[in-house]
Structures are given as structure tokens and as C-alpha cells.
PDB file of C-alpha atoms in Angstrom:
ATOM      1  CA  ALA K   1     -14.935 -49.167  37.374  1.00  0.00           C
ATOM      2  CA  GLN K   2     -11.730 -49.229  39.367  1.00  0.00           C
ATOM      3  CA  SER K   3      -8.662 -50.853  37.871  1.00  0.00           C
ATOM      4  CA  VAL K   4      -4.929 -51.227  38.300  1.00  0.00           C
ATOM      5  CA  ALA K   5      -2.449 -51.893  35.524  1.00  0.00           C
ATOM      6  CA  GLN K   6       0.999 -53.332  35.898  1.00  0.00           C
ATOM      7  CA  PRO K   7       2.277 -53.127  32.333  1.00  0.00           C
ATOM      8  CA  GLU K   8       5.227 -55.460  32.808  1.00  0.00           C
ATOM      9  CA  ASP K   9       4.737 -59.125  33.598  1.00  0.00           C
ATOM     10  CA  GLN K  10       8.453 -59.456  34.304  1.00  0.00           C
ATOM     11  CA  VAL K  11      11.275 -57.148  35.317  1.00  0.00           C
ATOM     12  CA  ASN K  12      14.867 -58.349  35.329  1.00  0.00           C
ATOM     13  CA  VAL K  13      17.700 -56.375  36.915  1.00  0.00           C
ATOM     14  CA  ALA K  14      21.238 -57.040  38.038  1.00  0.00           C
ATOM     15  CA  GLU K  15      22.045 -56.963  41.716  1.00  0.00           C
ATOM     16  CA  GLY K  16      23.153 -53.505  42.793  1.00  0.00           C
ATOM     17  CA  ASN K  17      21.270 -51.739  40.008  1.00  0.00           C
ATOM     18  CA  PRO K  18      18.201 -49.597  40.640  1.00  0.00           C
ATOM     19  CA  LEU K  19      14.823 -51.207  40.021  1.00  0.00           C
ATOM     20  CA  THR K  20      11.422 -49.854  39.054  1.00  0.00           C
ATOM     21  CA  VAL K  21       8.140 -51.755  38.990  1.00  0.00           C
ATOM     22  CA  LYS K  22       5.430 -49.775  37.263  1.00  0.00           C
ATOM     23  CA  CYS K  23       1.823 -49.283  38.303  1.00  0.00           C
ATOM     24  CA  THR K  24      -0.958 -47.086  36.959  1.00  0.00           C
ATOM     25  CA  TYR K  25      -4.499 -46.883  38.208  1.00  0.00           C
ATOM     26  CA  SER K  26      -7.952 -45.736  37.220  1.00  0.00           C
ATOM     27  CA  VAL K  27     -10.472 -44.875  39.914  1.00  0.00           C
ATOM     28  CA  SER K  28     -13.553 -42.734  40.329  1.00  0.00           C
ATOM     29  CA  GLY K  29     -12.462 -40.692  43.287  1.00  0.00           C
ATOM     30  CA  ASN K  30      -9.399 -40.235  45.437  1.00  0.00           C
ATOM     31  CA  PRO K  31      -7.283 -43.361  45.771  1.00  0.00           C
ATOM     32  CA  TYR K  32      -5.364 -45.047  48.473  1.00  0.00           C
ATOM     33  CA  LEU K  33      -2.465 -46.969  46.905  1.00  0.00           C
ATOM     34  CA  PHE K  34      -0.607 -50.024  48.154  1.00  0.00           C
ATOM     35  CA  TRP K  35       2.276 -52.275  47.212  1.00  0.00           C
ATOM     36  CA  TYR K  36       2.503 -55.885  48.327  1.00  0.00           C
ATOM     37  CA  VAL K  37       5.140 -58.562  47.709  1.00  0.00           C
ATOM     38  CA  GLN K  38       4.577 -62.304  47.462  1.00  0.00           C
ATOM     39  CA  TYR K  39       7.336 -64.858  47.876  1.00  0.00           C
ATOM     40  CA  PRO K  40       6.821 -68.417  46.579  1.00  0.00           C
ATOM     41  CA  ASN K  41       4.195 -70.387  48.496  1.00  0.00           C
ATOM     42  CA  ARG K  42       3.499 -67.456  50.779  1.00  0.00           C
ATOM     43  CA  GLY K  43       0.736 -64.901  51.235  1.00  0.00           C
ATOM     44  CA  LEU K  44       0.998 -61.241  50.359  1.00  0.00           C
ATOM     45  CA  GLN K  45       3.263 -59.093  52.506  1.00  0.00           C
ATOM     46  CA  PHE K  46       2.606 -55.359  52.872  1.00  0.00           C
ATOM     47  CA  LEU K  47       5.410 -53.082  51.638  1.00  0.00           C
ATOM     48  CA  LEU K  48       4.068 -49.525  51.692  1.00  0.00           C
ATOM     49  CA  LYS K  49       1.053 -47.342  51.052  1.00  0.00           C
ATOM     50  CA  TYR K  50       0.082 -43.838  50.035  1.00  0.00           C
ATOM     51  CA  ILE K  51      -2.807 -42.269  51.899  1.00  0.00           C
ATOM     52  CA  THR K  52      -2.192 -38.534  51.808  1.00  0.00           C
ATOM     53  CA  GLY K  53       0.579 -35.994  52.195  1.00  0.00           C
ATOM     54  CA  ASP K  54       4.083 -36.434  50.806  1.00  0.00           C
ATOM     55  CA  ASN K  55       3.979 -38.033  47.373  1.00  0.00           C
ATOM     56  CA  LEU K  56       7.139 -40.033  48.084  1.00  0.00           C
ATOM     57  CA  VAL K  57       6.416 -42.941  50.381  1.00  0.00           C
ATOM     58  CA  LYS K  58       9.111 -45.056  52.016  1.00  0.00           C
ATOM     59  CA  GLY K  59       8.432 -48.627  53.020  1.00  0.00           C
ATOM     60  CA  SER K  60       9.988 -51.888  54.104  1.00  0.00           C
ATOM     61  CA  TYR K  61      13.296 -53.325  52.868  1.00  0.00           C
ATOM     62  CA  GLY K  62      14.442 -50.043  51.291  1.00  0.00           C
ATOM     63  CA  PHE K  63      11.541 -49.774  48.861  1.00  0.00           C
ATOM     64  CA  GLU K  64       9.831 -46.498  48.028  1.00  0.00           C
ATOM     65  CA  ALA K  65       7.081 -45.375  45.704  1.00  0.00           C
ATOM     66  CA  GLU K  66       6.022 -42.048  44.277  1.00  0.00           C
ATOM     67  CA  PHE K  67       2.406 -41.039  43.865  1.00  0.00           C
ATOM     68  CA  ASN K  68       1.888 -39.027  40.692  1.00  0.00           C
ATOM     69  CA  LYS K  69      -1.673 -37.788  40.456  1.00  0.00           C
ATOM     70  CA  SER K  70      -1.386 -36.260  36.986  1.00  0.00           C
ATOM     71  CA  GLN K  71      -0.027 -39.482  35.533  1.00  0.00           C
ATOM     72  CA  THR K  72      -2.180 -41.697  37.808  1.00  0.00           C
ATOM     73  CA  SER K  73       0.905 -43.713  38.642  1.00  0.00           C
ATOM     74  CA  PHE K  74       2.449 -45.250  41.734  1.00  0.00           C
ATOM     75  CA  HIS K  75       5.729 -46.832  40.633  1.00  0.00           C
ATOM     76  CA  LEU K  76       7.746 -48.905  43.095  1.00  0.00           C
ATOM     77  CA  LYS K  77      11.465 -48.211  43.267  1.00  0.00           C
ATOM     78  CA  LYS K  78      14.606 -49.291  45.042  1.00  0.00           C
ATOM     79  CA  PRO K  79      18.024 -47.686  44.555  1.00  0.00           C
ATOM     80  CA  SER K  80      20.025 -50.922  44.755  1.00  0.00           C
ATOM     81  CA  ALA K  81      18.409 -54.307  44.095  1.00  0.00           C
ATOM     82  CA  LEU K  82      19.214 -57.463  46.030  1.00  0.00           C
ATOM     83  CA  VAL K  83      18.872 -61.063  44.869  1.00  0.00           C
ATOM     84  CA  SER K  84      16.524 -61.569  47.826  1.00  0.00           C
ATOM     85  CA  ASP K  85      14.145 -58.974  46.315  1.00  0.00           C
ATOM     86  CA  SER K  86      13.195 -61.517  43.649  1.00  0.00           C
ATOM     87  CA  ALA K  87       9.468 -62.082  44.108  1.00  0.00           C
ATOM     88  CA  LEU K  88       6.033 -61.241  42.723  1.00  0.00           C
ATOM     89  CA  TYR K  89       4.953 -57.644  43.317  1.00  0.00           C
ATOM     90  CA  PHE K  90       1.366 -56.435  43.395  1.00  0.00           C
ATOM     91  CA  CYS K  91       0.040 -52.911  43.194  1.00  0.00           C
ATOM     92  CA  ALA K  92      -3.426 -52.285  44.646  1.00  0.00           C
ATOM     93  CA  VAL K  93      -5.849 -49.403  45.028  1.00  0.00           C
ATOM     94  CA  SER K  94      -8.771 -48.761  47.331  1.00  0.00           C
ATOM     95  CA  LEU K  95     -11.183 -45.885  47.540  1.00  0.00           C
ATOM     96  CA  GLN K  96     -11.811 -43.299  50.161  1.00  0.00           C
ATOM     97  CA  GLY K  97     -15.153 -44.107  51.687  1.00  0.00           C
ATOM     98  CA  GLY K  98     -14.646 -47.847  51.492  1.00  0.00           C
ATOM     99  CA  HIS K  99     -16.396 -50.511  49.498  1.00  0.00           C
ATOM    100  CA  ARG K 100     -19.837 -49.620  48.161  1.00  0.00           C
ATOM    101  CA  GLY K 101     -20.057 -46.739  50.592  1.00  0.00           C
ATOM    102  CA  SER K 102     -19.606 -48.984  53.595  1.00  0.00           C
ATOM    103  CA  THR K 103     -16.776 -48.707  56.056  1.00  0.00           C
ATOM    104  CA  LEU K 104     -15.265 -51.903  54.725  1.00  0.00           C
ATOM    105  CA  GLY K 105     -12.288 -51.552  52.440  1.00  0.00           C
ATOM    106  CA  ARG K 106     -11.814 -53.271  49.106  1.00  0.00           C
ATOM    107  CA  LEU K 107      -8.501 -53.617  47.328  1.00  0.00           C
ATOM    108  CA  TYR K 108      -8.329 -53.765  43.537  1.00  0.00           C
ATOM    109  CA  PHE K 109      -5.150 -55.541  42.490  1.00  0.00           C
ATOM    110  CA  GLY K 110      -3.008 -55.505  39.381  1.00  0.00           C
ATOM    111  CA  ARG K 111      -1.961 -58.790  37.801  1.00  0.00           C
ATOM    112  CA  GLY K 112       1.448 -58.675  39.428  1.00  0.00           C
ATOM    113  CA  THR K 113       5.005 -58.208  38.173  1.00  0.00           C
ATOM    114  CA  GLN K 114       7.609 -60.915  38.609  1.00  0.00           C
ATOM    115  CA  LEU K 115      10.875 -59.285  39.641  1.00  0.00           C
ATOM    116  CA  THR K 116      14.068 -61.256  39.109  1.00  0.00           C
ATOM    117  CA  VAL K 117      17.361 -59.929  40.404  1.00  0.00           C
ATOM    118  CA  TRP K 118      20.368 -61.858  39.181  1.00  0.00           C
ATOM    119  CA  PRO K 119      23.749 -61.900  40.926  1.00  0.00           C
TER     120      PRO K 119
ATOM    121  CA  GLU X   1       4.459 -63.804  60.255  1.00  0.00           C
ATOM    122  CA  THR X   2       1.622 -61.345  59.671  1.00  0.00           C
ATOM    123  CA  GLY X   3      -0.648 -62.400  62.541  1.00  0.00           C
ATOM    124  CA  VAL X   4      -3.099 -64.079  60.170  1.00  0.00           C
ATOM    125  CA  THR X   5      -3.111 -67.871  60.052  1.00  0.00           C
ATOM    126  CA  GLN X   6      -4.863 -70.186  57.634  1.00  0.00           C
ATOM    127  CA  THR X   7      -5.538 -73.913  57.781  1.00  0.00           C
ATOM    128  CA  PRO X   8      -5.096 -76.182  56.030  1.00  0.00           C
ATOM    129  CA  ARG X   9      -2.197 -74.958  53.916  1.00  0.00           C
ATOM    130  CA  HIS X  10      -2.917 -77.508  51.199  1.00  0.00           C
ATOM    131  CA  LEU X  11      -6.159 -79.273  50.321  1.00  0.00           C
ATOM    132  CA  VAL X  12      -7.065 -81.788  47.653  1.00  0.00           C
ATOM    133  CA  MET X  13     -10.737 -82.572  47.245  1.00  0.00           C
ATOM    134  CA  GLY X  14     -13.071 -84.261  44.848  1.00  0.00           C
ATOM    135  CA  MET X  15     -15.990 -82.489  43.280  1.00  0.00           C
ATOM    136  CA  THR X  16     -18.481 -84.168  45.598  1.00  0.00           C
ATOM    137  CA  ASN X  17     -16.646 -83.402  48.835  1.00  0.00           C
ATOM    138  CA  LYS X  18     -17.471 -80.800  51.449  1.00  0.00           C
ATOM    139  CA  LYS X  19     -14.601 -79.050  53.155  1.00  0.00           C
ATOM    140  CA  SER X  20     -13.945 -75.841  55.055  1.00  0.00           C
ATOM    141  CA  LEU X  21     -11.069 -73.378  55.072  1.00  0.00           C
ATOM    142  CA  LYS X  22     -10.266 -71.621  58.315  1.00  0.00           C
ATOM    143  CA  CYS X  23      -8.723 -68.231  58.931  1.00  0.00           C
ATOM    144  CA  GLU X  24      -7.778 -66.714  62.268  1.00  0.00           C
ATOM    145  CA  GLN X  25      -6.352 -63.284  62.967  1.00  0.00           C
ATOM    146  CA  HIS X  26      -4.515 -62.198  66.103  1.00  0.00           C
ATOM    147  CA  LEU X  27      -4.293 -58.497  65.276  1.00  0.00           C
ATOM    148  CA  GLY X  28      -7.416 -57.148  66.929  1.00  0.00           C
ATOM    149  CA  HIS X  29      -8.936 -56.300  63.571  1.00  0.00           C
ATOM    150  CA  ASN X  30     -12.650 -56.088  62.941  1.00  0.00           C
ATOM    151  CA  ALA X  31     -12.867 -56.802  59.211  1.00  0.00           C
ATOM    152  CA  MET X  32     -11.878 -59.950  57.333  1.00  0.00           C
ATOM    153  CA  TYR X  33     -11.695 -60.860  53.673  1.00  0.00           C
ATOM    154  CA  TRP X  34     -11.495 -63.877  51.370  1.00  0.00           C
ATOM    155  CA  TYR X  35      -9.563 -63.540  48.104  1.00  0.00           C
ATOM    156  CA  LYS X  36      -9.005 -66.025  45.293  1.00  0.00           C
ATOM    157  CA  GLN X  37      -5.667 -66.024  43.501  1.00  0.00           C
ATOM    158  CA  SER X  38      -5.543 -67.862  40.189  1.00  0.00           C
ATOM    159  CA  ALA X  39      -2.589 -68.042  37.848  1.00  0.00           C
ATOM    160  CA  LYS X  40      -2.274 -65.092  35.464  1.00  0.00           C
ATOM    161  CA  LYS X  41      -5.292 -63.297  36.957  1.00  0.00           C
ATOM    162  CA  PRO X  42      -5.608 -60.443  39.436  1.00  0.00           C
ATOM    163  CA  LEU X  43      -6.564 -61.322  42.973  1.00  0.00           C
ATOM    164  CA  GLU X  44     -10.321 -61.583  43.130  1.00  0.00           C
ATOM    165  CA  LEU X  45     -12.192 -60.392  46.191  1.00  0.00           C
ATOM    166  CA  MET X  46     -14.806 -62.960  47.187  1.00  0.00           C
ATOM    167  CA  PHE X  47     -16.199 -61.715  50.482  1.00  0.00           C
ATOM    168  CA  VAL X  48     -15.747 -58.858  52.918  1.00  0.00           C
ATOM    169  CA  TYR X  49     -16.921 -59.417  56.476  1.00  0.00           C
ATOM    170  CA  SER X  50     -17.388 -57.698  59.756  1.00  0.00           C
ATOM    171  CA  LEU X  51     -19.822 -58.572  62.518  1.00  0.00           C
ATOM    172  CA  GLU X  52     -22.115 -55.805  61.352  1.00  0.00           C
ATOM    173  CA  GLU X  53     -21.733 -56.060  57.599  1.00  0.00           C
ATOM    174  CA  ARG X  54     -21.150 -58.595  54.893  1.00  0.00           C
ATOM    175  CA  VAL X  55     -20.356 -57.500  51.374  1.00  0.00           C
ATOM    176  CA  GLU X  56     -19.830 -60.020  48.670  1.00  0.00           C
ATOM    177  CA  ASN X  57     -18.790 -60.208  45.093  1.00  0.00           C
ATOM    178  CA  ASN X  58     -21.944 -61.138  43.228  1.00  0.00           C
ATOM    179  CA  SER X  59     -20.007 -63.251  40.771  1.00  0.00           C
ATOM    180  CA  VAL X  60     -18.965 -65.759  43.456  1.00  0.00           C
ATOM    181  CA  PRO X  61     -20.841 -69.058  42.997  1.00  0.00           C
ATOM    182  CA  SER X  62     -23.066 -70.330  45.785  1.00  0.00           C
ATOM    183  CA  ARG X  63     -20.819 -73.369  46.216  1.00  0.00           C
ATOM    184  CA  PHE X  64     -18.644 -70.998  48.293  1.00  0.00           C
ATOM    185  CA  SER X  65     -20.243 -70.081  51.593  1.00  0.00           C
ATOM    186  CA  PRO X  66     -18.538 -67.828  54.159  1.00  0.00           C
ATOM    187  CA  GLU X  67     -19.076 -67.832  57.886  1.00  0.00           C
ATOM    188  CA  CYS X  68     -17.784 -65.304  60.396  1.00  0.00           C
ATOM    189  CA  PRO X  69     -18.672 -66.423  63.940  1.00  0.00           C
ATOM    190  CA  ASN X  70     -16.640 -63.675  65.649  1.00  0.00           C
ATOM    191  CA  SER X  71     -14.204 -60.929  64.787  1.00  0.00           C
ATOM    192  CA  SER X  72     -11.179 -63.241  64.922  1.00  0.00           C
ATOM    193  CA  HIS X  73     -12.360 -66.160  62.813  1.00  0.00           C
ATOM    194  CA  LEU X  74     -13.505 -66.556  59.240  1.00  0.00           C
ATOM    195  CA  PHE X  75     -14.453 -69.753  57.448  1.00  0.00           C
ATOM    196  CA  LEU X  76     -15.026 -70.588  53.812  1.00  0.00           C
ATOM    197  CA  HIS X  77     -17.245 -73.626  53.361  1.00  0.00           C
ATOM    198  CA  LEU X  78     -16.793 -75.478  50.097  1.00  0.00           C
ATOM    199  CA  HIS X  79     -19.166 -77.933  48.443  1.00  0.00           C
ATOM    200  CA  THR X  80     -19.514 -79.489  44.999  1.00  0.00           C
ATOM    201  CA  LEU X  81     -16.581 -77.527  43.656  1.00  0.00           C
ATOM    202  CA  GLN X  82     -15.378 -77.554  40.076  1.00  0.00           C
ATOM    203  CA  PRO X  83     -11.826 -78.048  38.788  1.00  0.00           C
ATOM    204  CA  GLU X  84     -11.676 -74.369  37.828  1.00  0.00           C
ATOM    205  CA  ASP X  85     -12.004 -73.532  41.527  1.00  0.00           C
ATOM    206  CA  SER X  86      -8.459 -74.807  42.043  1.00  0.00           C
ATOM    207  CA  ALA X  87      -6.489 -71.781  43.247  1.00  0.00           C
ATOM    208  CA  LEU X  88      -4.769 -70.181  46.218  1.00  0.00           C
ATOM    209  CA  TYR X  89      -7.331 -68.845  48.682  1.00  0.00           C
ATOM    210  CA  LEU X  90      -6.084 -65.959  50.750  1.00  0.00           C
ATOM    211  CA  CYS X  91      -7.563 -64.544  53.900  1.00  0.00           C
ATOM    212  CA  ALA X  92      -6.858 -60.998  55.041  1.00  0.00           C
ATOM    213  CA  SER X  93      -7.854 -58.756  57.921  1.00  0.00           C
ATOM    214  CA  SER X  94      -7.839 -55.052  58.690  1.00  0.00           C
ATOM    215  CA  HIS X  95      -9.371 -52.398  60.872  1.00  0.00           C
ATOM    216  CA  LYS X  96     -12.732 -51.251  59.609  1.00  0.00           C
ATOM    217  CA  ARG X  97     -12.082 -47.656  58.621  1.00  0.00           C
ATOM    218  CA  GLY X  98     -12.926 -47.409  54.968  1.00  0.00           C
ATOM    219  CA  GLY X  99     -10.266 -48.014  52.382  1.00  0.00           C
ATOM    220  CA  ARG X 100      -7.235 -46.501  54.111  1.00  0.00           C
ATOM    221  CA  GLU X 101      -6.414 -49.400  56.384  1.00  0.00           C
ATOM    222  CA  THR X 102      -3.760 -51.910  55.424  1.00  0.00           C
ATOM    223  CA  GLN X 103      -4.968 -55.441  54.882  1.00  0.00           C
ATOM    224  CA  TYR X 104      -2.732 -58.157  56.310  1.00  0.00           C
ATOM    225  CA  PHE X 105      -2.738 -61.495  54.556  1.00  0.00           C
ATOM    226  CA  GLY X 106      -2.390 -65.060  55.707  1.00  0.00           C
ATOM    227  CA  PRO X 107      -0.200 -67.584  53.891  1.00  0.00           C
ATOM    228  CA  GLY X 108      -3.097 -69.014  51.919  1.00  0.00           C
ATOM    229  CA  THR X 109      -4.647 -72.420  51.308  1.00  0.00           C
ATOM    230  CA  ARG X 110      -3.621 -74.092  48.073  1.00  0.00           C
ATOM    231  CA  LEU X 111      -6.740 -75.896  46.834  1.00  0.00           C
ATOM    232  CA  LEU X 112      -6.794 -78.560  44.150  1.00  0.00           C
ATOM    233  CA  VAL X 113     -10.140 -79.855  42.957  1.00  0.00           C
ATOM    234  CA  LEU X 114     -10.003 -83.154  41.108  1.00  0.00           C
TER     235      LEU X 114
END
């Protein structure tokens, strides 16, 4: 079975400090990996994804993530946090070949990590 | 805005009511999805839809019934719901190319079942 773990329910950092939101995954096959952010009363907003190639992926709002196949991790990072980064962050994985062998994709989500950046 | 709209944004219904959630995408995608987001739980995929295929999560109760009349619209028909069905229902869309395509989400419908 496919699964995603976000080991921290909450991450608190001071503005200007680097932030890391952790994600590990377990899949039977080669993964595609995604990060989404959710602000209060809003839907999920795409941040970045790893498909293939360079293990370091850069995304929106200065975020980046590094795919580590040996550690089955895809941690989200940002060098300098902003108060406006405070939100709920979701890691997700899908499989090459789609859902149940169809061409339709399926995302498996972690439980989310609440990031709070204080001034 | 992501190009995916959902109506209504908020819905309160009794257990005997029938209501429908609507999703519309303006991105030219050919696959659409319904997800359920409950507090403290991972997002749960309910249905995956394209005009040619429908894949569903077998654990979804029959009181939820999807309809996809064309590639731009997706409905979720609700009837005789239970209080535990109260949640945020999210619609998403993507191109239909296996798992590599990004799914774009609407703002969600916050459902409360009394």
C-alpha cells in the first residue's frame, strides 16, 4: 500500500530563520512527489513537484524540496521564513502508471503539518 | 485563483435532505477528482473521473453519487447523509497522463450535516 508520513503535526520557526517540513513516503514503484499548501478556508495550492531529473526541486514562494531515494524522503525547505508562510502543508505521492493501471492519477496525502512563523 | 471553482462554498443540510455540490474547471483538463478532508485525517480520494473512465474508492458510501456530464463539470449528489459526513469537500482537476500531472484544487465546499 502507498503511504505518506509527515512526522510533525506542527513546526514553529521565527521569521527569517530557515524552515524544514519533513515528509517520507512508502510506495511500490517509482514515485512522483508533490507539496501543497492550504491557507485557512481555502483549497490546496500547488507548490512544487518531483517527477524526474535533478533531486533538488524549486517551487513557488521560494520553497524547495530535495528528493532522497535512499531515505525515501522529500523534505520541504525555505532558507528564510516569512510570517505569511504560516499555513498547513501537505506532502503527496502518486505512482508512475497512474491509479490502478489507468491513466488517471491518484494522490496519496500525508496528514499535513501546521507551520507557524512568528515575527 | 486556480481555475477550479466550487459551489456552494458552505452548505448546511439535514440528514433527510438531498443536495448537490458543483465543480467547474476552466483549465482544459480532462480528469476531475472529489476529495474529502476531515479534521486530523489525510485527504481521502472519493472519485476519479474522466469521460472515458471512472475510478472510485470502494469505501465511499452509496449516499455519495458523482456525475460528470462533460470534461469541465463534476457534481457530487448527496442524500441521506450522516453527521460524520461533515467535512470539507475538495474538487480537483488535471490532465489525464498517469500520475505525473499536477492536480489543481478548488476552494472546497464546507459541509455540515445536522
